[in-house]
Amino acid sequence: MEDTGSAARDIVICSSAHCVAVDAAHRFVAIAASAIRLRGRLTVALAGGKTPTLLYALLASTFPDAIDWGNVMIFFGDERCVPPDHEFSNYGAARHALIDPLGLSEANVNRIHGEDPDPDSAAERYAKSLAALPQQNGVPSFDLILLGMGPDGHCASLFPGKAALSETDRWAVSTPPGMQPEVTRVTLTMPVINAASNVIFTVTGADKAGTVTRVFDRASDDDLPSRSVRPSQGSLTWVLDRAAAAGI
Ligand code: 6PG
């Protein structure tokens, strides 16, 4: 692994997708141990999509005793507007890979109600659940937000050109999809992402290399959503495999 970082952002390049998951798991455990020691609990927003499922499985299989999971409060960065048992559900994927294997109490899981026929209502309900978090400048501040990045540079469900990307008042909003799966989403907004104490991106695969290069090109004025992730007081770490990092 190479570790080339800057004051505002650390970039870790791993040899494989498995190595990315191992590195991210160790970072998750370290952040969790610190948050639980200092504040009695960890508040974490999980990423959706496929990349983090290996990380979640590792946390459940290899780190079940590394932290007191009973003090981990699970939230989500975004959700597809489908029922929780639907194949597209980010909650469903996390439940299968992490929540059930660790036997986490549903009381510690704050999911987005994707089954709500009114996505705006689901977003408002989720935003209300964030009021329980400590705040930074009036915005809920997670201890940790995990993010993936789509080939279009989106993160959470903040897609290029969609209104949700420029939302600055609400903490969670609904949004039309910007890519597959073509279902309405509910997402955290950028102010909440940038109020986090720690943000970790995990990005793997050659199909992401071009977008990763554009995200890290300081001369570029691309309006890629992932470029806007700059925690104002928190840490930002990109954990990439060599394929995704080929252009940087
Ligand atoms: C979602 C995710 C999304 C995901 C990226 C990358 O609900 O789709 O939250 O932001 O992280 O699309 O997805 P993959 O990891 O599957 O490439």
PDB file of N, CA, C and O in Angstrom, residues 74-150:
ATOM      1  N   ILE A  74     -26.188   2.773  13.629  1.00  0.00           N
ATOM      2  CA  ILE A  74     -26.060   2.665  12.181  1.00  0.00           C
ATOM      3  C   ILE A  74     -27.105   3.518  11.467  1.00  0.00           C
ATOM      4  O   ILE A  74     -28.303   3.455  11.798  1.00  0.00           O
ATOM      5  N   PHE A  75     -26.635   4.309  10.540  1.00  0.00           N
ATOM      6  CA  PHE A  75     -27.481   5.097   9.636  1.00  0.00           C
ATOM      7  C   PHE A  75     -27.055   4.753   8.212  1.00  0.00           C
ATOM      8  O   PHE A  75     -26.215   3.877   7.996  1.00  0.00           O
ATOM      9  N   PHE A  76     -27.639   5.455   7.243  1.00  0.00           N
ATOM     10  CA  PHE A  76     -27.325   5.179   5.839  1.00  0.00           C
ATOM     11  C   PHE A  76     -27.089   6.482   5.088  1.00  0.00           C
ATOM     12  O   PHE A  76     -27.774   7.487   5.352  1.00  0.00           O
ATOM     13  N   GLY A  77     -26.133   6.474   4.169  1.00  0.00           N
ATOM     14  CA  GLY A  77     -25.871   7.656   3.358  1.00  0.00           C
ATOM     15  C   GLY A  77     -26.975   7.918   2.364  1.00  0.00           C
ATOM     16  O   GLY A  77     -27.279   9.062   2.013  1.00  0.00           O
ATOM     17  N   ASP A  78     -27.595   6.835   1.924  1.00  0.00           N
ATOM     18  CA  ASP A  78     -28.707   6.967   0.980  1.00  0.00           C
ATOM     19  C   ASP A  78     -29.460   5.645   0.909  1.00  0.00           C
ATOM     20  O   ASP A  78     -29.017   4.629   1.450  1.00  0.00           O
ATOM     21  N   GLU A  79     -30.590   5.690   0.269  1.00  0.00           N
ATOM     22  CA  GLU A  79     -31.409   4.483   0.110  1.00  0.00           C
ATOM     23  C   GLU A  79     -32.211   4.586  -1.178  1.00  0.00           C
ATOM     24  O   GLU A  79     -32.582   5.683  -1.599  1.00  0.00           O
ATOM     25  N   ARG A  80     -32.426   3.442  -1.754  1.00  0.00           N
ATOM     26  CA  ARG A  80     -33.303   3.392  -2.929  1.00  0.00           C
ATOM     27  C   ARG A  80     -34.737   3.293  -2.414  1.00  0.00           C
ATOM     28  O   ARG A  80     -35.004   2.662  -1.384  1.00  0.00           O
ATOM     29  N   CYS A  81     -35.679   3.899  -3.118  1.00  0.00           N
ATOM     30  CA  CYS A  81     -37.086   3.877  -2.675  1.00  0.00           C
ATOM     31  C   CYS A  81     -37.750   2.566  -3.079  1.00  0.00           C
ATOM     32  O   CYS A  81     -38.543   2.480  -4.025  1.00  0.00           O
ATOM     33  N   VAL A  82     -37.353   1.546  -2.319  1.00  0.00           N
ATOM     34  CA  VAL A  82     -37.879   0.184  -2.499  1.00  0.00           C
ATOM     35  C   VAL A  82     -38.085  -0.396  -1.098  1.00  0.00           C
ATOM     36  O   VAL A  82     -37.538   0.136  -0.116  1.00  0.00           O
ATOM     37  N   PRO A  83     -38.821  -1.489  -0.978  1.00  0.00           N
ATOM     38  CA  PRO A  83     -38.991  -2.109   0.347  1.00  0.00           C
ATOM     39  C   PRO A  83     -37.661  -2.629   0.890  1.00  0.00           C
ATOM     40  O   PRO A  83     -36.731  -2.895   0.127  1.00  0.00           O
ATOM     41  N   PRO A  84     -37.549  -2.784   2.211  1.00  0.00           N
ATOM     42  CA  PRO A  84     -36.263  -3.160   2.821  1.00  0.00           C
ATOM     43  C   PRO A  84     -35.770  -4.538   2.430  1.00  0.00           C
ATOM     44  O   PRO A  84     -34.585  -4.832   2.584  1.00  0.00           O
ATOM     45  N   ASP A  85     -36.666  -5.363   1.898  1.00  0.00           N
ATOM     46  CA  ASP A  85     -36.243  -6.719   1.498  1.00  0.00           C
ATOM     47  C   ASP A  85     -36.040  -6.809  -0.013  1.00  0.00           C
ATOM     48  O   ASP A  85     -35.851  -7.892  -0.566  1.00  0.00           O
ATOM     49  N   HIS A  86     -36.068  -5.648  -0.676  1.00  0.00           N
ATOM     50  CA  HIS A  86     -35.884  -5.633  -2.130  1.00  0.00           C
ATOM     51  C   HIS A  86     -34.405  -5.779  -2.462  1.00  0.00           C
ATOM     52  O   HIS A  86     -33.549  -5.331  -1.699  1.00  0.00           O
ATOM     53  N   GLU A  87     -34.094  -6.388  -3.595  1.00  0.00           N
ATOM     54  CA  GLU A  87     -32.683  -6.597  -3.968  1.00  0.00           C
ATOM     55  C   GLU A  87     -31.916  -5.281  -4.123  1.00  0.00           C
ATOM     56  O   GLU A  87     -30.717  -5.255  -3.973  1.00  0.00           O
ATOM     57  N   PHE A  88     -32.614  -4.174  -4.359  1.00  0.00           N
ATOM     58  CA  PHE A  88     -31.938  -2.871  -4.521  1.00  0.00           C
ATOM     59  C   PHE A  88     -31.710  -2.159  -3.187  1.00  0.00           C
ATOM     60  O   PHE A  88     -31.089  -1.092  -3.158  1.00  0.00           O
ATOM     61  N   SER A  89     -32.265  -2.697  -2.105  1.00  0.00           N
ATOM     62  CA  SER A  89     -32.235  -1.953  -0.835  1.00  0.00           C
ATOM     63  C   SER A  89     -30.828  -1.919  -0.234  1.00  0.00           C
ATOM     64  O   SER A  89     -30.209  -2.973   0.005  1.00  0.00           O
ATOM     65  N   ASN A  90     -30.314  -0.728   0.045  1.00  0.00           N
ATOM     66  CA  ASN A  90     -29.017  -0.610   0.718  1.00  0.00           C
ATOM     67  C   ASN A  90     -29.104  -1.137   2.149  1.00  0.00           C
ATOM     68  O   ASN A  90     -28.166  -1.768   2.657  1.00  0.00           O
ATOM     69  N   TYR A  91     -30.250  -0.885   2.782  1.00  0.00           N
ATOM     70  CA  TYR A  91     -30.458  -1.446   4.139  1.00  0.00           C
ATOM     71  C   TYR A  91     -30.434  -2.967   4.062  1.00  0.00           C
ATOM     72  O   TYR A  91     -29.788  -3.632   4.875  1.00  0.00           O
ATOM     73  N   GLY A  92     -31.126  -3.507   3.054  1.00  0.00           N
ATOM     74  CA  GLY A  92     -31.185  -4.973   2.919  1.00  0.00           C
ATOM     75  C   GLY A  92     -29.808  -5.573   2.743  1.00  0.00           C
ATOM     76  O   GLY A  92     -29.482  -6.603   3.355  1.00  0.00           O
ATOM     77  N   ALA A  93     -28.963  -4.892   1.957  1.00  0.00           N
ATOM     78  CA  ALA A  93     -27.598  -5.400   1.725  1.00  0.00           C
ATOM     79  C   ALA A  93     -26.784  -5.348   3.021  1.00  0.00           C
ATOM     80  O   ALA A  93     -26.071  -6.300   3.367  1.00  0.00           O
ATOM     81  N   ALA A  94     -26.935  -4.250   3.774  1.00  0.00           N
ATOM     82  CA  ALA A  94     -26.180  -4.120   5.035  1.00  0.00           C
ATOM     83  C   ALA A  94     -26.717  -5.091   6.083  1.00  0.00           C
ATOM     84  O   ALA A  94     -25.968  -5.644   6.891  1.00  0.00           O
ATOM     85  N   ARG A  95     -27.997  -5.332   6.037  1.00  0.00           N
ATOM     86  CA  ARG A  95     -28.583  -6.285   6.999  1.00  0.00           C
ATOM     87  C   ARG A  95     -28.031  -7.684   6.757  1.00  0.00           C
ATOM     88  O   ARG A  95     -27.655  -8.406   7.684  1.00  0.00           O
ATOM     89  N   HIS A  96     -27.932  -8.024   5.472  1.00  0.00           N
ATOM     90  CA  HIS A  96     -27.449  -9.365   5.119  1.00  0.00           C
ATOM     91  C   HIS A  96     -25.969  -9.534   5.480  1.00  0.00           C
ATOM     92  O   HIS A  96     -25.558 -10.567   6.004  1.00  0.00           O
ATOM     93  N   ALA A  97     -25.169  -8.483   5.199  1.00  0.00           N
ATOM     94  CA  ALA A  97     -23.705  -8.616   5.342  1.00  0.00           C
ATOM     95  C   ALA A  97     -23.197  -8.261   6.727  1.00  0.00           C
ATOM     96  O   ALA A  97     -22.143  -8.727   7.159  1.00  0.00           O
ATOM     97  N   LEU A  98     -23.923  -7.401   7.436  1.00  0.00           N
ATOM     98  CA  LEU A  98     -23.358  -6.871   8.700  1.00  0.00           C
ATOM     99  C   LEU A  98     -24.320  -6.997   9.872  1.00  0.00           C
ATOM    100  O   LEU A  98     -23.985  -7.575  10.908  1.00  0.00           O
ATOM    101  N   ILE A  99     -25.521  -6.463   9.719  1.00  0.00           N
ATOM    102  CA  ILE A  99     -26.445  -6.337  10.856  1.00  0.00           C
ATOM    103  C   ILE A  99     -26.862  -7.709  11.396  1.00  0.00           C
ATOM    104  O   ILE A  99     -26.711  -7.977  12.603  1.00  0.00           O
ATOM    105  N   ASP A 100     -27.334  -8.571  10.526  1.00  0.00           N
ATOM    106  CA  ASP A 100     -27.760  -9.899  10.999  1.00  0.00           C
ATOM    107  C   ASP A 100     -26.583 -10.750  11.485  1.00  0.00           C
ATOM    108  O   ASP A 100     -26.660 -11.338  12.571  1.00  0.00           O
ATOM    109  N   PRO A 101     -25.476 -10.825  10.706  1.00  0.00           N
ATOM    110  CA  PRO A 101     -24.357 -11.662  11.196  1.00  0.00           C
ATOM    111  C   PRO A 101     -23.842 -11.223  12.569  1.00  0.00           C
ATOM    112  O   PRO A 101     -23.418 -12.049  13.370  1.00  0.00           O
ATOM    113  N   LEU A 102     -23.901  -9.909  12.867  1.00  0.00           N
ATOM    114  CA  LEU A 102     -23.443  -9.441  14.183  1.00  0.00           C
ATOM    115  C   LEU A 102     -24.562  -9.438  15.209  1.00  0.00           C
ATOM    116  O   LEU A 102     -24.344  -9.121  16.382  1.00  0.00           O
ATOM    117  N   GLY A 103     -25.777  -9.720  14.747  1.00  0.00           N
ATOM    118  CA  GLY A 103     -26.916  -9.724  15.686  1.00  0.00           C
ATOM    119  C   GLY A 103     -27.187  -8.351  16.267  1.00  0.00           C
ATOM    120  O   GLY A 103     -27.571  -8.207  17.424  1.00  0.00           O
ATOM    121  N   LEU A 104     -26.972  -7.311  15.450  1.00  0.00           N
ATOM    122  CA  LEU A 104     -27.162  -5.942  15.950  1.00  0.00           C
ATOM    123  C   LEU A 104     -28.650  -5.698  16.198  1.00  0.00           C
ATOM    124  O   LEU A 104     -29.504  -6.145  15.439  1.00  0.00           O
ATOM    125  N   SER A 105     -28.907  -4.963  17.264  1.00  0.00           N
ATOM    126  CA  SER A 105     -30.300  -4.657  17.599  1.00  0.00           C
ATOM    127  C   SER A 105     -30.872  -3.668  16.585  1.00  0.00           C
ATOM    128  O   SER A 105     -30.208  -2.692  16.210  1.00  0.00           O
ATOM    129  N   GLU A 106     -32.092  -3.909  16.159  1.00  0.00           N
ATOM    130  CA  GLU A 106     -32.751  -2.992  15.223  1.00  0.00           C
ATOM    131  C   GLU A 106     -32.909  -1.609  15.860  1.00  0.00           C
ATOM    132  O   GLU A 106     -33.045  -0.610  15.168  1.00  0.00           O
ATOM    133  N   ALA A 107     -32.841  -1.584  17.204  1.00  0.00           N
ATOM    134  CA  ALA A 107     -32.935  -0.279  17.903  1.00  0.00           C
ATOM    135  C   ALA A 107     -31.736   0.598  17.565  1.00  0.00           C
ATOM    136  O   ALA A 107     -31.816   1.825  17.669  1.00  0.00           O
ATOM    137  N   ASN A 108     -30.645  -0.038  17.151  1.00  0.00           N
ATOM    138  CA  ASN A 108     -29.429   0.726  16.803  1.00  0.00           C
ATOM    139  C   ASN A 108     -29.339   1.028  15.327  1.00  0.00           C
ATOM    140  O   ASN A 108     -28.336   1.549  14.847  1.00  0.00           O
ATOM    141  N   VAL A 109     -30.349   0.612  14.573  1.00  0.00           N
ATOM    142  CA  VAL A 109     -30.309   0.789  13.119  1.00  0.00           C
ATOM    143  C   VAL A 109     -31.375   1.804  12.715  1.00  0.00           C
ATOM    144  O   VAL A 109     -32.559   1.626  13.007  1.00  0.00           O
ATOM    145  N   ASN A 110     -30.927   2.879  12.092  1.00  0.00           N
ATOM    146  CA  ASN A 110     -31.831   3.970  11.675  1.00  0.00           C
ATOM    147  C   ASN A 110     -31.886   3.969  10.148  1.00  0.00           C
ATOM    148  O   ASN A 110     -31.087   4.617   9.484  1.00  0.00           O
ATOM    149  N   ARG A 111     -32.826   3.157   9.628  1.00  0.00           N
ATOM    150  CA  ARG A 111     -32.859   3.049   8.177  1.00  0.00           C
ATOM    151  C   ARG A 111     -33.735   4.129   7.565  1.00  0.00           C
ATOM    152  O   ARG A 111     -34.567   4.745   8.259  1.00  0.00           O
ATOM    153  N   ILE A 112     -33.550   4.327   6.300  1.00  0.00           N
ATOM    154  CA  ILE A 112     -34.407   5.216   5.512  1.00  0.00           C
ATOM    155  C   ILE A 112     -35.573   4.353   5.022  1.00  0.00           C
ATOM    156  O   ILE A 112     -35.347   3.263   4.470  1.00  0.00           O
ATOM    157  N   HIS A 113     -36.798   4.832   5.218  1.00  0.00           N
ATOM    158  CA  HIS A 113     -37.965   4.001   4.889  1.00  0.00           C
ATOM    159  C   HIS A 113     -38.266   4.096   3.396  1.00  0.00           C
ATOM    160  O   HIS A 113     -39.149   4.823   2.957  1.00  0.00           O
ATOM    161  N   GLY A 114     -37.491   3.332   2.641  1.00  0.00           N
ATOM    162  CA  GLY A 114     -37.644   3.373   1.182  1.00  0.00           C
ATOM    163  C   GLY A 114     -38.994   2.894   0.694  1.00  0.00           C
ATOM    164  O   GLY A 114     -39.396   3.192  -0.418  1.00  0.00           O
ATOM    165  N   GLU A 115     -39.687   2.168   1.557  1.00  0.00           N
ATOM    166  CA  GLU A 115     -40.987   1.630   1.134  1.00  0.00           C
ATOM    167  C   GLU A 115     -42.082   2.695   1.183  1.00  0.00           C
ATOM    168  O   GLU A 115     -43.184   2.491   0.662  1.00  0.00           O
ATOM    169  N   ASP A 116     -41.775   3.843   1.794  1.00  0.00           N
ATOM    170  CA  ASP A 116     -42.776   4.920   1.897  1.00  0.00           C
ATOM    171  C   ASP A 116     -43.171   5.371   0.487  1.00  0.00           C
ATOM    172  O   ASP A 116     -42.291   5.708  -0.316  1.00  0.00           O
ATOM    173  N   PRO A 117     -44.457   5.346   0.185  1.00  0.00           N
ATOM    174  CA  PRO A 117     -44.874   5.742  -1.174  1.00  0.00           C
ATOM    175  C   PRO A 117     -44.562   7.198  -1.478  1.00  0.00           C
ATOM    176  O   PRO A 117     -44.567   7.612  -2.641  1.00  0.00           O
ATOM    177  N   ASP A 118     -44.271   7.986  -0.424  1.00  0.00           N
ATOM    178  CA  ASP A 118     -43.922   9.396  -0.618  1.00  0.00           C
ATOM    179  C   ASP A 118     -42.457   9.613  -0.232  1.00  0.00           C
ATOM    180  O   ASP A 118     -42.142   9.768   0.950  1.00  0.00           O
ATOM    181  N   PRO A 119     -41.528   9.612  -1.208  1.00  0.00           N
ATOM    182  CA  PRO A 119     -40.095   9.738  -0.899  1.00  0.00           C
ATOM    183  C   PRO A 119     -39.760  11.006  -0.109  1.00  0.00           C
ATOM    184  O   PRO A 119     -38.866  10.981   0.749  1.00  0.00           O
ATOM    185  N   ASP A 120     -40.500  12.080  -0.366  1.00  0.00           N
ATOM    186  CA  ASP A 120     -40.235  13.313   0.395  1.00  0.00           C
ATOM    187  C   ASP A 120     -40.541  13.104   1.869  1.00  0.00           C
ATOM    188  O   ASP A 120     -39.823  13.574   2.764  1.00  0.00           O
ATOM    189  N   SER A 121     -41.612  12.357   2.132  1.00  0.00           N
ATOM    190  CA  SER A 121     -41.976  12.059   3.521  1.00  0.00           C
ATOM    191  C   SER A 121     -40.906  11.174   4.164  1.00  0.00           C
ATOM    192  O   SER A 121     -40.509  11.381   5.319  1.00  0.00           O
ATOM    193  N   ALA A 122     -40.389  10.226   3.397  1.00  0.00           N
ATOM    194  CA  ALA A 122     -39.314   9.355   3.913  1.00  0.00           C
ATOM    195  C   ALA A 122     -38.076  10.183   4.227  1.00  0.00           C
ATOM    196  O   ALA A 122     -37.412   9.966   5.253  1.00  0.00           O
ATOM    197  N   ALA A 123     -37.785  11.164   3.379  1.00  0.00           N
ATOM    198  CA  ALA A 123     -36.609  12.021   3.597  1.00  0.00           C
ATOM    199  C   ALA A 123     -36.793  12.871   4.853  1.00  0.00           C
ATOM    200  O   ALA A 123     -35.877  13.016   5.674  1.00  0.00           O
ATOM    201  N   GLU A 124     -38.003  13.420   5.020  1.00  0.00           N
ATOM    202  CA  GLU A 124     -38.267  14.244   6.208  1.00  0.00           C
ATOM    203  C   GLU A 124     -38.163  13.408   7.484  1.00  0.00           C
ATOM    204  O   GLU A 124     -37.582  13.817   8.483  1.00  0.00           O
ATOM    205  N   ARG A 125     -38.715  12.185   7.406  1.00  0.00           N
ATOM    206  CA  ARG A 125     -38.666  11.302   8.585  1.00  0.00           C
ATOM    207  C   ARG A 125     -37.219  10.961   8.924  1.00  0.00           C
ATOM    208  O   ARG A 125     -36.808  10.974  10.080  1.00  0.00           O
ATOM    209  N   TYR A 126     -36.409  10.698   7.882  1.00  0.00           N
ATOM    210  CA  TYR A 126     -35.007  10.359   8.132  1.00  0.00           C
ATOM    211  C   TYR A 126     -34.261  11.571   8.695  1.00  0.00           C
ATOM    212  O   TYR A 126     -33.488  11.447   9.640  1.00  0.00           O
ATOM    213  N   ALA A 127     -34.536  12.743   8.121  1.00  0.00           N
ATOM    214  CA  ALA A 127     -33.857  13.962   8.614  1.00  0.00           C
ATOM    215  C   ALA A 127     -34.162  14.165  10.102  1.00  0.00           C
ATOM    216  O   ALA A 127     -33.279  14.517  10.887  1.00  0.00           O
ATOM    217  N   LYS A 128     -35.388  13.880  10.501  1.00  0.00           N
ATOM    218  CA  LYS A 128     -35.751  14.026  11.926  1.00  0.00           C
ATOM    219  C   LYS A 128     -34.920  13.080  12.792  1.00  0.00           C
ATOM    220  O   LYS A 128     -34.519  13.429  13.899  1.00  0.00           O
ATOM    221  N   SER A 129     -34.616  11.891  12.259  1.00  0.00           N
ATOM    222  CA  SER A 129     -33.834  10.932  13.069  1.00  0.00           C
ATOM    223  C   SER A 129     -32.403  11.413  13.256  1.00  0.00           C
ATOM    224  O   SER A 129     -31.712  11.006  14.194  1.00  0.00           O
ATOM    225  N   LEU A 130     -31.964  12.333  12.395  1.00  0.00           N
ATOM    226  CA  LEU A 130     -30.588  12.859  12.509  1.00  0.00           C
ATOM    227  C   LEU A 130     -30.471  13.887  13.619  1.00  0.00           C
ATOM    228  O   LEU A 130     -29.380  14.260  14.036  1.00  0.00           O
ATOM    229  N   ALA A 131     -31.630  14.344  14.100  1.00  0.00           N
ATOM    230  CA  ALA A 131     -31.598  15.369  15.171  1.00  0.00           C
ATOM    231  C   ALA A 131     -30.943  14.822  16.432  1.00  0.00           C
ATOM    232  O   ALA A 131     -30.498  15.577  17.291  1.00  0.00           O
ATOM    233  N   ALA A 132     -30.859  13.484  16.521  1.00  0.00           N
ATOM    234  CA  ALA A 132     -30.257  12.864  17.717  1.00  0.00           C
ATOM    235  C   ALA A 132     -28.733  12.974  17.709  1.00  0.00           C
ATOM    236  O   ALA A 132     -28.070  12.705  18.717  1.00  0.00           O
ATOM    237  N   LEU A 133     -28.171  13.366  16.559  1.00  0.00           N
ATOM    238  CA  LEU A 133     -26.705  13.435  16.464  1.00  0.00           C
ATOM    239  C   LEU A 133     -26.183  14.764  17.008  1.00  0.00           C
ATOM    240  O   LEU A 133     -26.905  15.773  16.984  1.00  0.00           O
ATOM    241  N   PRO A 134     -24.938  14.781  17.464  1.00  0.00           N
ATOM    242  CA  PRO A 134     -24.324  16.080  17.784  1.00  0.00           C
ATOM    243  C   PRO A 134     -24.253  16.904  16.502  1.00  0.00           C
ATOM    244  O   PRO A 134     -24.355  16.361  15.403  1.00  0.00           O
ATOM    245  N   GLN A 135     -24.123  18.221  16.640  1.00  0.00           N
ATOM    246  CA  GLN A 135     -24.122  19.050  15.447  1.00  0.00           C
ATOM    247  C   GLN A 135     -22.827  19.849  15.327  1.00  0.00           C
ATOM    248  O   GLN A 135     -22.147  20.116  16.311  1.00  0.00           O
ATOM    249  N   GLN A 136     -22.535  20.194  14.088  1.00  0.00           N
ATOM    250  CA  GLN A 136     -21.402  21.084  13.774  1.00  0.00           C
ATOM    251  C   GLN A 136     -21.986  22.243  12.961  1.00  0.00           C
ATOM    252  O   GLN A 136     -22.527  22.015  11.876  1.00  0.00           O
ATOM    253  N   ASN A 137     -21.979  23.431  13.536  1.00  0.00           N
ATOM    254  CA  ASN A 137     -22.593  24.586  12.852  1.00  0.00           C
ATOM    255  C   ASN A 137     -24.045  24.319  12.456  1.00  0.00           C
ATOM    256  O   ASN A 137     -24.472  24.632  11.335  1.00  0.00           O
ATOM    257  N   GLY A 138     -24.759  23.657  13.357  1.00  0.00           N
ATOM    258  CA  GLY A 138     -26.193  23.455  13.126  1.00  0.00           C
ATOM    259  C   GLY A 138     -26.521  22.304  12.193  1.00  0.00           C
ATOM    260  O   GLY A 138     -27.681  22.103  11.815  1.00  0.00           O
ATOM    261  N   VAL A 139     -25.484  21.494  11.842  1.00  0.00           N
ATOM    262  CA  VAL A 139     -25.693  20.356  10.922  1.00  0.00           C
ATOM    263  C   VAL A 139     -25.304  19.064  11.641  1.00  0.00           C
ATOM    264  O   VAL A 139     -24.277  19.032  12.334  1.00  0.00           O
ATOM    265  N   PRO A 140     -26.102  18.015  11.533  1.00  0.00           N
ATOM    266  CA  PRO A 140     -25.750  16.749  12.200  1.00  0.00           C
ATOM    267  C   PRO A 140     -24.357  16.293  11.789  1.00  0.00           C
ATOM    268  O   PRO A 140     -24.006  16.341  10.600  1.00  0.00           O
ATOM    269  N   SER A 141     -23.568  15.884  12.765  1.00  0.00           N
ATOM    270  CA  SER A 141     -22.179  15.487  12.496  1.00  0.00           C
ATOM    271  C   SER A 141     -21.979  14.021  12.850  1.00  0.00           C
ATOM    272  O   SER A 141     -21.964  13.657  14.036  1.00  0.00           O
ATOM    273  N   PHE A 142     -21.846  13.188  11.841  1.00  0.00           N
ATOM    274  CA  PHE A 142     -21.562  11.768  12.064  1.00  0.00           C
ATOM    275  C   PHE A 142     -20.108  11.578  12.474  1.00  0.00           C
ATOM    276  O   PHE A 142     -19.221  12.340  12.044  1.00  0.00           O
ATOM    277  N   ASP A 143     -19.850  10.575  13.275  1.00  0.00           N
ATOM    278  CA  ASP A 143     -18.452  10.221  13.535  1.00  0.00           C
ATOM    279  C   ASP A 143     -17.795   9.720  12.239  1.00  0.00           C
ATOM    280  O   ASP A 143     -16.637   9.985  11.965  1.00  0.00           O
ATOM    281  N   LEU A 144     -18.581   8.977  11.457  1.00  0.00           N
ATOM    282  CA  LEU A 144     -18.012   8.379  10.242  1.00  0.00           C
ATOM    283  C   LEU A 144     -19.101   8.272   9.166  1.00  0.00           C
ATOM    284  O   LEU A 144     -20.230   7.855   9.449  1.00  0.00           O
ATOM    285  N   ILE A 145     -18.745   8.669   7.954  1.00  0.00           N
ATOM    286  CA  ILE A 145     -19.603   8.434   6.795  1.00  0.00           C
ATOM    287  C   ILE A 145     -18.793   7.640   5.779  1.00  0.00           C
ATOM    288  O   ILE A 145     -17.688   8.048   5.406  1.00  0.00           O
ATOM    289  N   LEU A 146     -19.317   6.488   5.389  1.00  0.00           N
ATOM    290  CA  LEU A 146     -18.695   5.678   4.345  1.00  0.00           C
ATOM    291  C   LEU A 146     -19.355   6.036   3.026  1.00  0.00           C
ATOM    292  O   LEU A 146     -20.586   6.185   2.947  1.00  0.00           O
ATOM    293  N   LEU A 147     -18.553   6.194   1.990  1.00  0.00           N
ATOM    294  CA  LEU A 147     -19.075   6.552   0.671  1.00  0.00           C
ATOM    295  C   LEU A 147     -18.459   5.665  -0.398  1.00  0.00           C
ATOM    296  O   LEU A 147     -17.313   5.232  -0.278  1.00  0.00           O
ATOM    297  N   GLY A 148     -19.238   5.423  -1.448  1.00  0.00           N
ATOM    298  CA  GLY A 148     -18.699   4.870  -2.679  1.00  0.00           C
ATOM    299  C   GLY A 148     -18.797   5.962  -3.726  1.00  0.00           C
ATOM    300  O   GLY A 148     -19.303   7.060  -3.460  1.00  0.00           O
ATOM    301  N   MET A 149     -18.309   5.670  -4.916  1.00  0.00           N
ATOM    302  CA  MET A 149     -18.397   6.648  -5.998  1.00  0.00           C
ATOM    303  C   MET A 149     -18.828   5.947  -7.278  1.00  0.00           C
ATOM    304  O   MET A 149     -18.283   4.896  -7.635  1.00  0.00           O
ATOM    305  N   GLY A 150     -19.829   6.505  -7.940  1.00  0.00           N
ATOM    306  CA  GLY A 150     -20.254   5.917  -9.202  1.00  0.00           C
ATOM    307  C   GLY A 150     -19.375   6.380 -10.351  1.00  0.00           C
ATOM    308  O   GLY A 150     -18.602   7.341 -10.210  1.00  0.00           O
TER     309      GLY A 150
END
